[in-house]
CSV table of C-alpha atoms in Angstrom, one decimal:
chain,number,residue,atom,x,y,z
E,605,GLY,CA,156.0,185.5,85.2
E,606,GLU,CA,153.4,183.0,84.3
E,607,SER,CA,154.3,179.3,83.8
E,608,VAL,CA,154.6,178.2,80.2
E,609,GLY,CA,152.1,175.5,81.1
E,610,LEU,CA,149.3,178.1,81.5
E,611,HIS,CA,149.6,179.1,77.9
E,612,LEU,CA,147.5,176.6,76.0
E,613,PRO,CA,147.5,176.9,72.2
E,614,THR,CA,144.4,179.0,71.4
E,615,LEU,CA,142.1,179.0,68.4
E,616,SER,CA,139.6,181.8,68.0
E,617,VAL,CA,136.8,181.5,65.5
E,618,GLN,CA,133.7,183.4,64.5
E,619,GLU,CA,130.4,181.9,65.4
E,620,GLY,CA,129.2,179.9,62.4
E,621,ASP,CA,132.6,179.3,60.9
E,622,ASN,CA,134.2,175.9,60.9
E,623,SER,CA,137.0,175.0,63.4
E,624,ILE,CA,139.9,172.8,62.9
E,625,ILE,CA,141.9,171.6,65.9
E,626,ASN,CA,145.1,169.7,65.4
E,627,CYS,CA,147.0,167.2,67.4
E,628,ALA,CA,150.4,165.5,66.8
E,629,TYR,CA,150.6,162.2,68.7
E,630,SER,CA,153.9,160.5,69.6
E,631,ASN,CA,153.4,156.8,69.8
E,632,SER,CA,153.4,155.0,66.4
E,633,ALA,CA,151.9,151.9,68.2
E,634,SER,CA,148.7,153.8,69.1
E,635,ASP,CA,145.7,152.2,67.7
E,636,TYR,CA,142.8,154.2,69.2
E,637,PHE,CA,142.3,157.9,69.4
E,638,ILE,CA,139.7,160.0,71.1
E,639,TRP,CA,138.8,163.7,71.2
E,640,TYR,CA,137.6,165.1,74.5
E,641,LYS,CA,136.0,168.5,75.3
E,642,GLN,CA,136.6,170.1,78.7
E,643,GLU,CA,134.6,173.1,79.9
E,644,SER,CA,135.8,175.2,82.8
E,645,GLY,CA,135.4,173.4,86.1
E,646,LYS,CA,134.2,170.2,84.6
E,647,GLY,CA,135.7,166.8,83.6
E,648,PRO,CA,136.6,165.9,80.1
E,649,GLN,CA,133.6,164.8,77.9
E,650,PHE,CA,133.9,162.3,75.1
E,651,ILE,CA,133.3,163.8,71.6
E,652,ILE,CA,134.3,161.3,69.0
E,653,ASP,CA,136.8,158.4,68.6
E,654,ILE,CA,138.6,156.7,65.7
E,655,ARG,CA,140.5,153.5,65.3
E,656,SER,CA,143.8,153.2,63.5
E,657,ASN,CA,142.2,151.2,60.6
E,658,MET,CA,140.2,154.3,59.6
E,659,ASP,CA,141.3,157.7,58.4
E,660,LYS,CA,138.0,159.6,58.8
E,661,ARG,CA,135.0,159.4,61.0
E,662,GLN,CA,132.0,161.7,61.2
E,663,GLY,CA,129.6,162.5,64.0
E,664,GLN,CA,127.1,165.2,64.5
E,665,ARG,CA,128.8,168.5,63.4
E,666,VAL,CA,132.2,166.9,64.1
E,667,THR,CA,134.7,165.0,61.9
E,668,VAL,CA,137.9,163.4,63.0
E,669,LEU,CA,140.7,162.8,60.5
E,670,LEU,CA,143.7,160.5,61.2
E,671,ASN,CA,146.9,160.6,59.2
E,672,LYS,CA,149.1,157.8,60.6
E,673,THR,CA,152.0,158.5,58.2
E,674,VAL,CA,152.7,161.8,60.0
E,675,LYS,CA,151.1,160.9,63.3
E,676,HIS,CA,148.5,163.6,63.1
E,677,LEU,CA,144.9,163.9,64.2
E,678,SER,CA,142.5,166.7,63.6
E,679,LEU,CA,139.0,167.6,64.9
E,680,GLN,CA,136.8,169.6,62.6
E,681,ILE,CA,133.7,171.3,64.1
E,682,ALA,CA,131.2,172.6,61.6
E,683,ALA,CA,129.2,175.8,62.2
E,684,THR,CA,130.9,176.5,65.5
E,685,GLN,CA,128.6,177.7,68.2
E,686,PRO,CA,129.3,179.6,71.5
E,687,GLY,CA,128.7,176.4,73.4
E,688,ASP,CA,131.7,174.9,71.7
E,689,SER,CA,134.1,177.1,73.6
E,690,ALA,CA,136.2,174.8,75.7
E,691,VAL,CA,139.6,173.1,75.9
E,692,TYR,CA,139.9,170.2,73.5
E,693,PHE,CA,142.2,167.3,74.2
E,694,CYS,CA,143.2,164.5,71.9
E,695,ALA,CA,144.0,161.2,73.6
E,696,GLU,CA,145.7,158.1,72.3
E,697,LYS,CA,145.9,154.5,73.3
E,698,ALA,CA,148.2,151.6,72.3
E,699,GLY,CA,146.7,148.2,72.8
E,700,ASN,CA,145.9,147.3,76.5
E,701,THR,CA,147.4,150.5,78.0
E,702,PRO,CA,145.9,153.6,79.6
E,703,LEU,CA,144.6,156.5,77.6
E,704,VAL,CA,147.3,159.2,77.2
E,705,PHE,CA,146.1,162.8,76.8
E,706,GLY,CA,147.8,165.6,74.9
E,707,LYS,CA,148.2,169.1,76.2
E,708,GLY,CA,145.0,170.6,74.8
E,709,THR,CA,143.9,173.5,72.7
E,710,ARG,CA,141.6,176.3,73.9
E,711,LEU,CA,138.8,177.1,71.4
E,712,SER,CA,137.2,180.5,71.8
E,713,VAL,CA,134.1,181.3,69.8
E,714,ILE,CA,133.5,184.9,69.0
E,715,ALA,CA,129.8,185.8,68.8
D,933,GLY,CA,123.3,159.4,90.5
D,934,ALA,CA,123.5,159.6,86.8
D,935,GLY,CA,127.2,160.5,86.5
D,936,VAL,CA,130.5,160.0,88.3
D,937,SER,CA,130.5,161.8,91.6
D,938,GLN,CA,133.7,163.1,93.3
D,939,THR,CA,134.1,164.6,96.8
D,940,PRO,CA,135.2,166.9,98.0
D,941,SER,CA,135.1,169.3,95.0
D,942,ASN,CA,137.7,171.4,96.7
D,943,LYS,CA,140.3,170.6,99.3
D,944,VAL,CA,142.9,172.9,100.8
D,945,THR,CA,145.4,171.4,103.0
D,946,GLU,CA,148.8,172.1,104.5
D,947,LYS,CA,152.1,170.5,103.4
D,948,GLY,CA,152.7,167.2,105.2
D,949,LYS,CA,149.0,166.4,105.9
D,950,TYR,CA,147.1,163.4,104.8
D,951,VAL,CA,144.3,163.7,102.2
D,952,GLU,CA,141.5,161.3,101.0
D,953,LEU,CA,139.6,161.9,97.7
D,954,ARG,CA,136.5,159.9,97.0
D,955,CYS,CA,135.0,158.7,93.7
D,956,ASP,CA,131.5,157.2,93.2
D,957,PRO,CA,131.4,155.7,89.7
D,958,ILE,CA,128.4,155.2,87.5
D,959,SER,CA,126.4,152.3,88.8
D,960,GLY,CA,127.4,149.0,87.1
D,961,HIS,CA,130.6,150.3,85.7
D,962,THR,CA,133.3,147.8,86.5
D,963,ALA,CA,136.4,149.8,85.4
D,964,LEU,CA,137.5,152.9,87.4
D,965,TYR,CA,140.4,155.2,86.6
D,966,TRP,CA,142.1,158.0,88.5
D,967,TYR,CA,143.9,160.8,86.5
D,968,ARG,CA,145.6,164.0,87.7
D,969,GLN,CA,145.4,167.3,85.8
D,970,SER,CA,147.8,170.1,86.5
D,971,LEU,CA,146.9,173.7,85.4
D,972,GLY,CA,147.2,174.0,81.6
D,973,GLN,CA,147.9,170.3,81.0
D,974,GLY,CA,146.0,167.2,79.9
D,975,PRO,CA,145.0,164.6,82.4
D,976,GLU,CA,147.8,162.2,83.5
D,977,PHE,CA,147.0,158.5,84.3
D,978,LEU,CA,147.5,157.4,87.9
D,979,ILE,CA,145.7,154.1,88.4
D,980,TYR,CA,143.1,151.7,86.9
D,981,PHE,CA,140.8,149.3,88.8
D,982,GLN,CA,139.0,146.4,87.3
D,983,GLY,CA,136.5,145.4,90.0
D,984,THR,CA,138.2,145.5,93.4
D,985,GLY,CA,141.8,145.1,92.2
D,986,ALA,CA,144.2,147.6,90.9
D,987,ALA,CA,145.0,146.3,87.4
D,988,ASP,CA,147.5,149.0,86.7
D,989,ASP,CA,149.1,151.4,89.2
D,990,SER,CA,152.0,152.4,86.9
D,991,GLY,CA,151.0,156.1,87.0
D,992,LEU,CA,151.2,156.6,90.7
D,993,PRO,CA,154.1,159.0,91.1
D,994,ASN,CA,155.5,157.6,94.4
D,995,ASP,CA,154.6,155.6,97.5
D,996,ARG,CA,152.8,158.5,99.1
D,997,PHE,CA,149.9,157.8,96.7
D,998,PHE,CA,147.6,154.9,97.3
D,999,ALA,CA,144.1,154.0,96.1
D,1000,VAL,CA,141.5,151.4,97.1
D,1001,ARG,CA,138.2,150.1,95.8
D,1002,PRO,CA,137.2,147.5,98.4
D,1003,GLU,CA,133.8,146.6,97.2
D,1004,GLY,CA,134.3,147.2,93.5
D,1005,SER,CA,132.3,150.5,93.4
D,1006,VAL,CA,133.5,153.5,95.4
D,1007,SER,CA,137.2,154.3,95.2
D,1008,THR,CA,139.3,156.4,97.5
D,1009,LEU,CA,142.6,158.0,96.5
D,1010,LYS,CA,144.9,158.6,99.5
D,1011,ILE,CA,147.8,160.9,99.6
D,1012,GLN,CA,150.2,160.9,102.5
D,1013,ARG,CA,152.6,163.7,103.6
D,1014,THR,CA,151.2,166.0,100.9
D,1015,GLU,CA,153.6,168.3,99.0
D,1016,ARG,CA,153.0,171.5,97.2
D,1017,GLY,CA,153.6,169.7,93.9
D,1018,ASP,CA,150.6,167.5,94.6
D,1019,SER,CA,148.3,170.5,93.9
D,1020,ALA,CA,146.2,169.6,90.9
D,1021,VAL,CA,142.7,168.5,90.0
D,1022,TYR,CA,142.2,164.8,90.6
D,1023,LEU,CA,139.8,163.3,88.1
D,1024,CYS,CA,138.0,160.0,88.4
D,1025,ALA,CA,136.5,158.2,85.4
D,1026,SER,CA,134.5,155.0,85.0
D,1027,SER,CA,133.6,152.8,82.1
D,1028,ALA,CA,131.3,149.8,81.5
D,1029,ASN,CA,134.0,147.8,79.8
D,1030,GLY,CA,137.3,146.7,81.3
D,1031,GLY,CA,140.8,146.5,79.7
D,1032,TYR,CA,141.0,150.2,78.9
D,1033,THR,CA,138.2,149.8,76.3
D,1034,GLY,CA,135.0,151.7,76.1
D,1035,GLU,CA,134.1,155.3,76.7
D,1036,LEU,CA,135.4,156.9,79.9
D,1037,PHE,CA,132.9,159.0,81.8
D,1038,PHE,CA,134.7,161.6,83.9
D,1039,GLY,CA,133.6,163.3,87.1
D,1040,GLU,CA,134.1,167.0,87.7
D,1041,GLY,CA,137.2,166.4,89.7
D,1042,SER,CA,138.5,167.2,93.2
D,1043,ARG,CA,140.7,170.3,93.2
D,1044,LEU,CA,143.5,169.8,95.7
D,1045,THR,CA,145.6,172.8,96.9
D,1046,VAL,CA,148.6,172.1,99.2
D,1047,LEU,CA,149.8,175.2,100.9
């Protein structure tokens, strides 16, 4: 059978709908968080970041929400487009330490 | 070039062989990172260079893995006596700032397959 590692959480949304991708992080000392988008065969691409002294940050069509109480991060994509189909990773960093990536969520946009 | 360049894009080798993977960062970026990404997983940190020196090699899995950046620009990741478990995509990233700050710009990766 297939490895469990091949089964990424998947979110399927209709084109034009809003998408919400969630991430639970583990390190309560993390003070900086980033969302990356990775298309097939490419490296991760920066989308948006947020520092721990904020709970919300908006970009173009994207919003990141941070809830430090429950160690939860979410990425909201407005008016999802086919080009948004990719794997999305949250990443966290605590002080002067390397960026640590989560496992990823695959977003599929249905035209 | 405009972005981070990695070569080869694909490498197939046999168990026990030696492999070198090259990364050419964005011009002027002082910080360079190597990550490894297994199928269905997020990238895992291997090593970080600030200039020519390895500032943090805590992610290297064992002494078969080694990386250099002799002139503070191009970096080479070297893997000795490759094992099947080394099969993964090896990603390189660079940033303009040091100390793990600033946006990381990733290359497209080198896919290593060990038979």
